[in-house]
PDB file of C-alpha atoms and ligand atoms in Angstrom:
ATOM      1  CA  MET A   1     -57.910 -21.650  54.851  1.00 89.00           C
ATOM      2  CA  THR A   2     -59.951 -20.100  57.634  1.00 96.00           C
ATOM      3  CA  LYS A   3     -63.021 -18.126  56.662  1.00 98.00           C
ATOM      4  CA  LEU A   4     -62.912 -14.623  58.115  1.00 98.00           C
ATOM      5  CA  ILE A   5     -65.812 -12.271  58.854  1.00 98.00           C
ATOM      6  CA  LEU A   6     -65.141  -8.561  59.315  1.00 98.00           C
ATOM      7  CA  ILE A   7     -67.513  -6.509  61.438  1.00 98.00           C
ATOM      8  CA  GLY A   8     -67.432  -2.996  59.962  1.00 98.00           C
ATOM      9  CA  ALA A   9     -67.122  -1.755  56.385  1.00 98.00           C
ATOM     10  CA  GLY A  10     -65.525   1.708  56.720  1.00 98.00           C
ATOM     11  CA  GLY A  11     -62.028   3.041  56.024  1.00 98.00           C
ATOM     12  CA  HIS A  12     -60.293   0.995  58.723  1.00 98.00           C
ATOM     13  CA  SER A  13     -61.989  -2.113  57.334  1.00 98.00           C
ATOM     14  CA  LYS A  14     -60.540  -1.395  53.872  1.00 98.00           C
ATOM     15  CA  VAL A  15     -56.991  -1.557  55.245  1.00 98.00           C
ATOM     16  CA  ILE A  16     -57.790  -4.797  57.055  1.00 98.00           C
ATOM     17  CA  GLN A  17     -59.246  -6.226  53.833  1.00 98.00           C
ATOM     18  CA  ASP A  18     -55.878  -5.527  52.181  1.00 98.00           C
ATOM     19  CA  ILE A  19     -54.097  -7.405  54.988  1.00 98.00           C
ATOM     20  CA  VAL A  20     -56.437 -10.376  54.626  1.00 98.00           C
ATOM     21  CA  ALA A  21     -55.858 -10.419  50.854  1.00 96.00           C
ATOM     22  CA  GLU A  22     -52.105 -10.855  51.548  1.00 95.00           C
ATOM     23  CA  ASP A  23     -52.599 -13.681  54.050  1.00 94.00           C
ATOM     24  CA  LYS A  24     -52.892 -17.187  52.631  1.00 92.00           C
ATOM     25  CA  ASP A  25     -54.233 -18.489  55.975  1.00 94.00           C
ATOM     26  CA  PHE A  26     -57.471 -16.501  55.618  1.00 96.00           C
ATOM     27  CA  ALA A  27     -60.230 -16.164  53.048  1.00 97.00           C
ATOM     28  CA  LEU A  28     -62.520 -13.163  53.441  1.00 98.00           C
ATOM     29  CA  TYR A  29     -65.997 -14.682  53.734  1.00 98.00           C
ATOM     30  CA  ALA A  30     -68.224 -11.760  54.729  1.00 98.00           C
ATOM     31  CA  ILE A  31     -68.258  -8.093  55.745  1.00 98.00           C
ATOM     32  CA  VAL A  32     -71.155  -7.157  58.018  1.00 98.00           C
ATOM     33  CA  ASP A  33     -72.225  -3.624  58.869  1.00 98.00           C
ATOM     34  CA  ASP A  34     -75.474  -2.022  59.978  1.00 97.00           C
ATOM     35  CA  ALA A  35     -75.106   0.313  56.965  1.00 97.00           C
ATOM     36  CA  PHE A  36     -76.159  -2.635  54.797  1.00 97.00           C
ATOM     37  CA  ASP A  37     -79.912  -3.386  54.638  1.00 95.00           C
ATOM     38  CA  ASP A  38     -79.811  -6.127  52.052  1.00 92.00           C
ATOM     39  CA  MET A  39     -77.474  -9.048  51.594  1.00 97.00           C
ATOM     40  CA  ASN A  40     -75.293  -9.029  48.472  1.00 97.00           C
ATOM     41  CA  GLU A  41     -72.485 -11.182  47.201  1.00 98.00           C
ATOM     42  CA  VAL A  42     -69.730  -9.500  45.188  1.00 97.00           C
ATOM     43  CA  ASP A  43     -66.625 -11.375  43.983  1.00 96.00           C
ATOM     44  CA  GLY A  44     -67.393 -14.211  46.388  1.00 96.00           C
ATOM     45  CA  ILE A  45     -67.660 -11.943  49.481  1.00 98.00           C
ATOM     46  CA  ILE A  46     -70.964 -11.552  51.318  1.00 98.00           C
ATOM     47  CA  TYR A  47     -71.984  -8.013  52.340  1.00 98.00           C
ATOM     48  CA  ALA A  48     -74.737  -8.061  54.954  1.00 98.00           C
ATOM     49  CA  ASN A  49     -76.314  -6.423  57.973  1.00 98.00           C
ATOM     50  CA  THR A  50     -74.817  -7.438  61.338  1.00 97.00           C
ATOM     51  CA  SER A  51     -77.967  -9.538  61.921  1.00 96.00           C
ATOM     52  CA  PHE A  52     -76.254 -11.985  59.529  1.00 97.00           C
ATOM     53  CA  LEU A  53     -74.150 -13.042  62.548  1.00 97.00           C
ATOM     54  CA  GLU A  54     -77.241 -14.457  64.276  1.00 95.00           C
ATOM     55  CA  GLY A  55     -77.706 -17.112  61.586  1.00 92.00           C
ATOM     56  CA  ILE A  56     -74.211 -18.571  61.400  1.00 96.00           C
ATOM     57  CA  SER A  57     -72.312 -21.210  63.352  1.00 96.00           C
ATOM     58  CA  VAL A  58     -69.581 -19.145  65.030  1.00 96.00           C
ATOM     59  CA  LYS A  59     -67.169 -22.058  65.318  1.00 96.00           C
ATOM     60  CA  ASN A  60     -66.777 -22.212  61.531  1.00 97.00           C
ATOM     61  CA  TYR A  61     -65.229 -18.744  61.253  1.00 98.00           C
ATOM     62  CA  LEU A  62     -62.781 -16.274  62.707  1.00 98.00           C
ATOM     63  CA  PHE A  63     -63.790 -12.645  63.177  1.00 98.00           C
ATOM     64  CA  CYS A  64     -62.355  -9.143  63.483  1.00 98.00           C
ATOM     65  CA  VAL A  65     -64.090  -5.960  64.587  1.00 98.00           C
ATOM     66  CA  ALA A  66     -62.820  -3.678  61.817  1.00 98.00           C
ATOM     67  CA  ILE A  67     -63.808  -0.330  63.359  1.00 98.00           C
ATOM     68  CA  GLY A  68     -61.220   2.355  64.159  1.00 98.00           C
ATOM     69  CA  ASN A  69     -63.029   3.964  67.117  1.00 98.00           C
ATOM     70  CA  ASN A  70     -61.851   2.236  70.306  1.00 98.00           C
ATOM     71  CA  ASN A  71     -65.109   2.636  72.198  1.00 98.00           C
ATOM     72  CA  ILE A  72     -67.262   1.375  69.327  1.00 98.00           C
ATOM     73  CA  ARG A  73     -64.879  -1.555  68.825  1.00 98.00           C
ATOM     74  CA  ARG A  74     -65.294  -2.530  72.484  1.00 98.00           C
ATOM     75  CA  ASN A  75     -69.076  -2.105  72.362  1.00 98.00           C
ATOM     76  CA  LEU A  76     -69.403  -4.303  69.294  1.00 97.00           C
ATOM     77  CA  TYR A  77     -67.197  -7.001  70.840  1.00 98.00           C
ATOM     78  CA  ASN A  78     -69.429  -6.947  73.924  1.00 97.00           C
ATOM     79  CA  LYS A  79     -72.623  -6.937  71.834  1.00 97.00           C
ATOM     80  CA  PHE A  80     -71.981 -10.071  69.794  1.00 95.00           C
ATOM     81  CA  ASN A  81     -71.768 -13.352  71.653  1.00 87.00           C
ATOM     82  CA  ILE A  82     -68.576 -14.428  69.924  1.00 97.00           C
ATOM     83  CA  PRO A  83     -65.835 -15.948  72.108  1.00 97.00           C
ATOM     84  CA  LEU A  84     -62.565 -14.004  72.316  1.00 98.00           C
ATOM     85  CA  GLU A  85     -60.658 -16.982  70.862  1.00 98.00           C
ATOM     86  CA  SER A  86     -62.744 -16.675  67.692  1.00 98.00           C
ATOM     87  CA  TYR A  87     -61.189 -13.281  66.947  1.00 98.00           C
ATOM     88  CA  ALA A  88     -58.214 -13.438  64.581  1.00 98.00           C
ATOM     89  CA  THR A  89     -54.874 -11.707  65.057  1.00 98.00           C
ATOM     90  CA  LEU A  90     -54.096 -10.105  61.688  1.00 98.00           C
ATOM     91  CA  VAL A  91     -50.562  -9.012  60.814  1.00 98.00           C
ATOM     92  CA  HIS A  92     -49.475  -7.473  57.506  1.00 98.00           C
ATOM     93  CA  PRO A  93     -46.505  -9.365  56.017  1.00 97.00           C
ATOM     94  CA  SER A  94     -44.347  -6.217  56.089  1.00 98.00           C
ATOM     95  CA  ALA A  95     -44.752  -5.836  59.870  1.00 98.00           C
ATOM     96  CA  VAL A  96     -41.835  -6.868  62.101  1.00 98.00           C
ATOM     97  CA  ILE A  97     -42.881  -8.675  65.256  1.00 98.00           C
ATOM     98  CA  SER A  98     -40.382  -9.963  67.823  1.00 98.00           C
ATOM     99  CA  LYS A  99     -40.635 -13.679  68.567  1.00 98.00           C
ATOM    100  CA  SER A 100     -40.875 -12.765  72.253  1.00 98.00           C
ATOM    101  CA  ALA A 101     -43.786 -10.322  71.747  1.00 99.00           C
ATOM    102  CA  LYS A 102     -47.363 -11.402  72.457  1.00 98.00           C
ATOM    103  CA  ILE A 103     -50.328 -10.034  70.514  1.00 98.00           C
ATOM    104  CA  GLY A 104     -53.937 -10.567  71.537  1.00 98.00           C
ATOM    105  CA  HIS A 105     -57.078 -11.689  69.730  1.00 98.00           C
ATOM    106  CA  GLY A 106     -58.802  -9.264  67.388  1.00 98.00           C
ATOM    107  CA  THR A 107     -55.679  -7.104  67.174  1.00 99.00           C
ATOM    108  CA  VAL A 108     -54.417  -5.930  63.783  1.00 98.00           C
ATOM    109  CA  VAL A 109     -50.888  -4.879  62.871  1.00 98.00           C
ATOM    110  CA  MET A 110     -50.832  -2.687  59.753  1.00 98.00           C
ATOM    111  CA  PRO A 111     -48.087  -2.376  57.094  1.00 98.00           C
ATOM    112  CA  ASN A 112     -44.598  -1.689  58.479  1.00 98.00           C
ATOM    113  CA  GLY A 113     -45.722  -1.840  62.094  1.00 98.00           C
ATOM    114  CA  VAL A 114     -42.920  -2.847  64.487  1.00 99.00           C
ATOM    115  CA  VAL A 115     -43.469  -4.662  67.784  1.00 99.00           C
ATOM    116  CA  ASN A 116     -40.214  -5.316  69.607  1.00 98.00           C
ATOM    117  CA  ALA A 117     -38.968  -7.773  72.230  1.00 98.00           C
ATOM    118  CA  ASP A 118     -41.078  -8.773  75.232  1.00 99.00           C
ATOM    119  CA  THR A 119     -43.881  -6.371  74.404  1.00 99.00           C
ATOM    120  CA  ILE A 120     -47.398  -7.518  75.236  1.00 99.00           C
ATOM    121  CA  ILE A 121     -50.318  -6.164  73.214  1.00 98.00           C
ATOM    122  CA  GLY A 122     -53.883  -6.809  74.354  1.00 99.00           C
ATOM    123  CA  ASN A 123     -57.039  -7.791  72.506  1.00 99.00           C
ATOM    124  CA  HIS A 124     -58.834  -5.726  69.824  1.00 99.00           C
ATOM    125  CA  CYS A 125     -55.960  -3.259  69.444  1.00 99.00           C
ATOM    126  CA  ILE A 126     -54.767  -1.418  66.345  1.00 99.00           C
ATOM    127  CA  VAL A 127     -51.048  -1.137  65.653  1.00 99.00           C
ATOM    128  CA  ASN A 128     -51.367   1.205  62.719  1.00 98.00           C
ATOM    129  CA  THR A 129     -49.221   1.780  59.652  1.00 98.00           C
ATOM    130  CA  ASN A 130     -45.540   2.437  60.335  1.00 98.00           C
ATOM    131  CA  SER A 131     -45.958   2.696  64.098  1.00 99.00           C
ATOM    132  CA  VAL A 132     -43.174   1.485  66.390  1.00 99.00           C
ATOM    133  CA  ILE A 133     -43.850  -0.191  69.716  1.00 99.00           C
ATOM    134  CA  GLU A 134     -40.477  -0.761  71.301  1.00 99.00           C
ATOM    135  CA  HIS A 135     -39.323  -3.442  73.757  1.00 98.00           C
ATOM    136  CA  ASP A 136     -41.083  -4.225  77.046  1.00 99.00           C
ATOM    137  CA  ASN A 137     -44.259  -2.237  76.343  1.00 98.00           C
ATOM    138  CA  ILE A 138     -47.559  -3.333  77.851  1.00 99.00           C
ATOM    139  CA  ILE A 139     -50.546  -2.264  75.755  1.00 99.00           C
ATOM    140  CA  GLY A 140     -54.076  -2.776  77.110  1.00 99.00           C
ATOM    141  CA  ASP A 141     -57.165  -3.946  75.239  1.00 99.00           C
ATOM    142  CA  TYR A 142     -58.864  -1.654  72.651  1.00 99.00           C
ATOM    143  CA  VAL A 143     -55.807   0.630  72.331  1.00 99.00           C
ATOM    144  CA  HIS A 144     -55.041   2.320  69.000  1.00 99.00           C
ATOM    145  CA  ILE A 145     -51.459   3.280  68.188  1.00 99.00           C
ATOM    146  CA  SER A 146     -51.881   5.522  65.120  1.00 99.00           C
ATOM    147  CA  PRO A 147     -49.720   5.738  62.004  1.00 98.00           C
ATOM    148  CA  ASN A 148     -46.112   6.800  62.612  1.00 98.00           C
ATOM    149  CA  ALA A 149     -46.462   6.932  66.400  1.00 99.00           C
ATOM    150  CA  THR A 150     -43.444   5.752  68.409  1.00 99.00           C
ATOM    151  CA  LEU A 151     -43.643   4.212  71.847  1.00 99.00           C
ATOM    152  CA  SER A 152     -40.123   3.995  73.302  1.00 99.00           C
ATOM    153  CA  GLY A 153     -38.991   1.165  75.586  1.00 98.00           C
ATOM    154  CA  ALA A 154     -41.027   0.042  78.603  1.00 98.00           C
ATOM    155  CA  VAL A 155     -44.031   2.275  77.928  1.00 99.00           C
ATOM    156  CA  THR A 156     -47.442   1.178  79.211  1.00 99.00           C
ATOM    157  CA  VAL A 157     -50.691   2.241  77.580  1.00 99.00           C
ATOM    158  CA  ASP A 158     -53.863   1.314  79.428  1.00 99.00           C
ATOM    159  CA  GLU A 159     -57.189   0.117  77.991  1.00 99.00           C
ATOM    160  CA  GLY A 160     -58.955   2.078  75.286  1.00 99.00           C
ATOM    161  CA  THR A 161     -56.404   4.853  74.806  1.00 99.00           C
ATOM    162  CA  HIS A 162     -55.793   6.435  71.401  1.00 99.00           C
ATOM    163  CA  VAL A 163     -52.223   7.482  70.674  1.00 99.00           C
ATOM    164  CA  GLY A 164     -52.457   9.931  67.754  1.00 98.00           C
ATOM    165  CA  ALA A 165     -50.567   9.939  64.475  1.00 99.00           C
ATOM    166  CA  GLY A 166     -46.889  10.820  64.622  1.00 99.00           C
ATOM    167  CA  SER A 167     -46.761  11.155  68.393  1.00 98.00           C
ATOM    168  CA  VAL A 168     -43.806  10.046  70.519  1.00 99.00           C
ATOM    169  CA  VAL A 169     -43.745   8.662  74.064  1.00 99.00           C
ATOM    170  CA  ILE A 170     -40.392   8.672  75.870  1.00 99.00           C
ATOM    171  CA  PRO A 171     -39.293   5.527  77.745  1.00 98.00           C
ATOM    172  CA  SER A 172     -41.036   4.093  80.805  1.00 98.00           C
ATOM    173  CA  LYS A 173     -44.044   6.432  80.821  1.00 99.00           C
ATOM    174  CA  ASN A 174     -47.613   5.306  81.504  1.00 98.00           C
ATOM    175  CA  ILE A 175     -50.665   6.563  79.655  1.00 98.00           C
ATOM    176  CA  GLY A 176     -53.888   5.916  81.554  1.00 98.00           C
ATOM    177  CA  SER A 177     -57.014   4.287  80.183  1.00 99.00           C
ATOM    178  CA  TRP A 178     -59.399   5.876  77.655  1.00 98.00           C
ATOM    179  CA  SER A 179     -57.175   8.894  77.107  1.00 98.00           C
ATOM    180  CA  THR A 180     -56.165  10.546  73.821  1.00 98.00           C
ATOM    181  CA  VAL A 181     -52.729  11.712  72.796  1.00 99.00           C
ATOM    182  CA  GLY A 182     -53.118  14.333  70.030  1.00 98.00           C
ATOM    183  CA  ALA A 183     -51.385  13.917  66.694  1.00 99.00           C
ATOM    184  CA  GLY A 184     -47.741  15.000  66.763  1.00 98.00           C
ATOM    185  CA  SER A 185     -47.500  15.220  70.557  1.00 98.00           C
ATOM    186  CA  VAL A 186     -44.445  14.281  72.602  1.00 99.00           C
ATOM    187  CA  VAL A 187     -45.315  12.620  75.900  1.00 99.00           C
ATOM    188  CA  ILE A 188     -42.598  13.164  78.541  1.00 98.00           C
ATOM    189  CA  ASN A 189     -44.728  12.625  81.683  1.00 98.00           C
ATOM    190  CA  ASN A 190     -47.172   9.984  82.839  1.00 98.00           C
ATOM    191  CA  ILE A 191     -50.697  10.734  81.578  1.00 98.00           C
ATOM    192  CA  MET A 192     -53.857  10.288  83.650  1.00 98.00           C
ATOM    193  CA  GLU A 193     -56.892   8.278  82.527  1.00 98.00           C
ATOM    194  CA  ASN A 194     -59.743   9.905  80.556  1.00 98.00           C
ATOM    195  CA  VAL A 195     -57.815  12.984  79.457  1.00 98.00           C
ATOM    196  CA  THR A 196     -56.690  14.461  76.131  1.00 98.00           C
ATOM    197  CA  VAL A 197     -53.141  15.729  75.852  1.00 98.00           C
ATOM    198  CA  VAL A 198     -51.593  17.686  72.971  1.00 98.00           C
ATOM    199  CA  GLY A 199     -48.374  19.443  72.054  1.00 98.00           C
ATOM    200  CA  VAL A 200     -44.641  19.292  72.656  1.00 98.00           C
ATOM    201  CA  PRO A 201     -44.327  18.486  75.470  1.00 98.00           C
ATOM    202  CA  ALA A 202     -47.851  17.047  75.739  1.00 98.00           C
ATOM    203  CA  LYS A 203     -50.142  18.953  78.120  1.00 98.00           C
ATOM    204  CA  GLU A 204     -53.730  18.302  79.093  1.00 98.00           C
ATOM    205  CA  LEU A 205     -56.390  19.913  76.925  1.00 96.00           C
ATOM    206  CA  LYS A 206     -58.945  21.272  79.379  1.00 83.00           C
ATOM    207  CA  PRO A 207     -62.572  20.705  78.379  1.00 77.00           C
TER     208      PRO A 207
HETATM  209  C1  LIG B 301     -55.474   5.856  59.508  1.00 59.16           C
HETATM  210  C2  LIG B 301     -55.970   6.932  60.485  1.00 59.16           C
HETATM  211  O1  LIG B 301     -56.534   7.913  60.103  1.00 59.16           O
HETATM  212  S1  LIG B 301     -55.692   6.642  62.138  1.00 59.16           S
HETATM  213  C3  LIG B 301     -56.356   8.040  63.008  1.00 59.16           C
HETATM  214  C4  LIG B 301     -55.277   8.916  63.578  1.00 59.16           C
HETATM  215  N1  LIG B 301     -55.925  10.087  64.181  1.00 59.16           N
HETATM  216  C5  LIG B 301     -55.272  10.998  64.878  1.00 59.16           C
HETATM  217  O2  LIG B 301     -54.058  10.927  65.059  1.00 59.16           O
HETATM  218  C6  LIG B 301     -56.128  12.129  65.399  1.00 59.16           C
HETATM  219  C7  LIG B 301     -55.685  12.587  66.780  1.00 59.16           C
HETATM  220  N2  LIG B 301     -56.578  13.671  67.211  1.00 59.16           N
HETATM  221  C8  LIG B 301     -56.164  14.931  67.440  1.00 59.16           C
HETATM  222  O3  LIG B 301     -54.969  15.273  67.363  1.00 59.16           O
HETATM  223  C9  LIG B 301     -57.281  15.906  67.845  1.00 59.16           C
HETATM  224  O4  LIG B 301     -56.945  17.202  67.376  1.00 59.16           O
HETATM  225  C10 LIG B 301     -57.523  15.903  69.394  1.00 59.16           C
HETATM  226  C11 LIG B 301     -58.263  14.609  69.758  1.00 59.16           C
HETATM  227  C12 LIG B 301     -56.241  15.991  70.172  1.00 59.16           C
HETATM  228  C13 LIG B 301     -58.356  17.121  69.809  1.00 59.16           C
HETATM  229  O5  LIG B 301     -59.543  17.140  69.103  1.00 59.16           O
HETATM  230  P1  LIG B 301     -60.720  18.135  69.614  1.00 59.16           P
HETATM  231  O6  LIG B 301     -61.127  17.746  71.002  1.00 59.16           O
HETATM  232  O7  LIG B 301     -61.759  18.140  68.528  1.00 59.16           O
HETATM  233  O8  LIG B 301     -59.981  19.533  69.775  1.00 59.16           O
HETATM  234  P2  LIG B 301     -60.048  20.843  68.855  1.00 59.16           P
HETATM  235  O9  LIG B 301     -59.785  20.539  67.415  1.00 59.16           O
HETATM  236  O10 LIG B 301     -61.325  21.570  69.210  1.00 59.16           O
HETATM  237  O11 LIG B 301     -58.811  21.682  69.387  1.00 59.16           O
HETATM  238  C14 LIG B 301     -58.784  22.210  70.714  1.00 59.16           C
HETATM  239  C15 LIG B 301     -57.470  22.937  70.889  1.00 59.16           C
HETATM  240  O12 LIG B 301     -56.388  22.004  70.880  1.00 59.16           O
HETATM  241  C16 LIG B 301     -55.469  22.290  69.824  1.00 59.16           C
HETATM  242  N3  LIG B 301     -55.067  21.005  69.245  1.00 59.16           N
HETATM  243  C17 LIG B 301     -55.884  20.031  68.760  1.00 59.16           C
HETATM  244  N4  LIG B 301     -55.169  18.958  68.351  1.00 59.16           N
HETATM  245  C18 LIG B 301     -53.881  19.283  68.567  1.00 59.16           C
HETATM  246  C19 LIG B 301     -52.662  18.582  68.341  1.00 59.16           C
HETATM  247  N5  LIG B 301     -52.668  17.359  67.831  1.00 59.16           N
HETATM  248  N6  LIG B 301     -51.500  19.193  68.692  1.00 59.16           N
HETATM  249  C20 LIG B 301     -51.492  20.454  69.227  1.00 59.16           C
HETATM  250  N7  LIG B 301     -52.624  21.151  69.467  1.00 59.16           N
HETATM  251  C21 LIG B 301     -53.795  20.580  69.139  1.00 59.16           C
HETATM  252  C22 LIG B 301     -56.262  23.151  68.845  1.00 59.16           C
HETATM  253  O13 LIG B 301     -55.406  23.983  68.097  1.00 59.16           O
HETATM  254  C23 LIG B 301     -57.151  23.931  69.788  1.00 59.16           C
HETATM  255  O14 LIG B 301     -56.388  24.954  70.380  1.00 59.16           O
HETATM  256  P3  LIG B 301     -57.062  26.374  70.764  1.00 59.16           P
HETATM  257  O15 LIG B 301     -58.136  26.083  71.774  1.00 59.16           O
HETATM  258  O16 LIG B 301     -55.908  27.165  71.315  1.00 59.16           O
HETATM  259  O17 LIG B 301     -57.618  26.921  69.487  1.00 59.16           O
END
């Protein structure tokens, strides 16, 4: 069993802890978060400040940045000198993943997530509860596909973008990097980088 360390102790972390509890390949070793000043051990799990990472031998563990915010997740990955290969790919047993799909390091697939044929998902992504990523999608690093969102076939989502809960993207559209698709939106056009779109059909929200 591989010992796993989660970086982050908030709501998103709780869902990941549930996934780890279902996975016989992993044993949750520690949860580190700057919200913790002191080190405690509860039910065999260490709770500690992120400075705990400085005193361990990285090669003995796998890791996951368990933070929902895409930008913070990227910043924490860049902050800690942990090789990409040391980040686990965590998949809930109820998720359905095509044998031809590829999923990167540090990426989590929540309950009932679907990733279909020939889709490629990058590193440190979130495929959230009940979301559907259809065939031939290309999903960049640090992307979050929220609960109940549906990406139709051959969609591309570039780095850091957040696709909101219950939104739909029609086939073959591209969503640029570090953009946000509001909850419940329907994307029928390509979306630029660094914008927020909302509504049906999705239109840019001007600052
Ligand atoms: C397990 C989990 O929890 S995973 C997390 C999943 N999270 C999500 O899906 C959240 C997605 N976020 C949203 O939908 C947000 O509303 C955002 C990012 C689109 C906009 O947030 P903000 O920038 O704070 O916008 P704000 O709330 O000020 O609204 C601005 C305008 O957009 C409208 N608007 C905001 N969100 C939406 C939406 N999803 N659909 C349609 N209109 C919207 C508002 O009504 C408002 O309109 P008005 O100016 O005419 O009054």
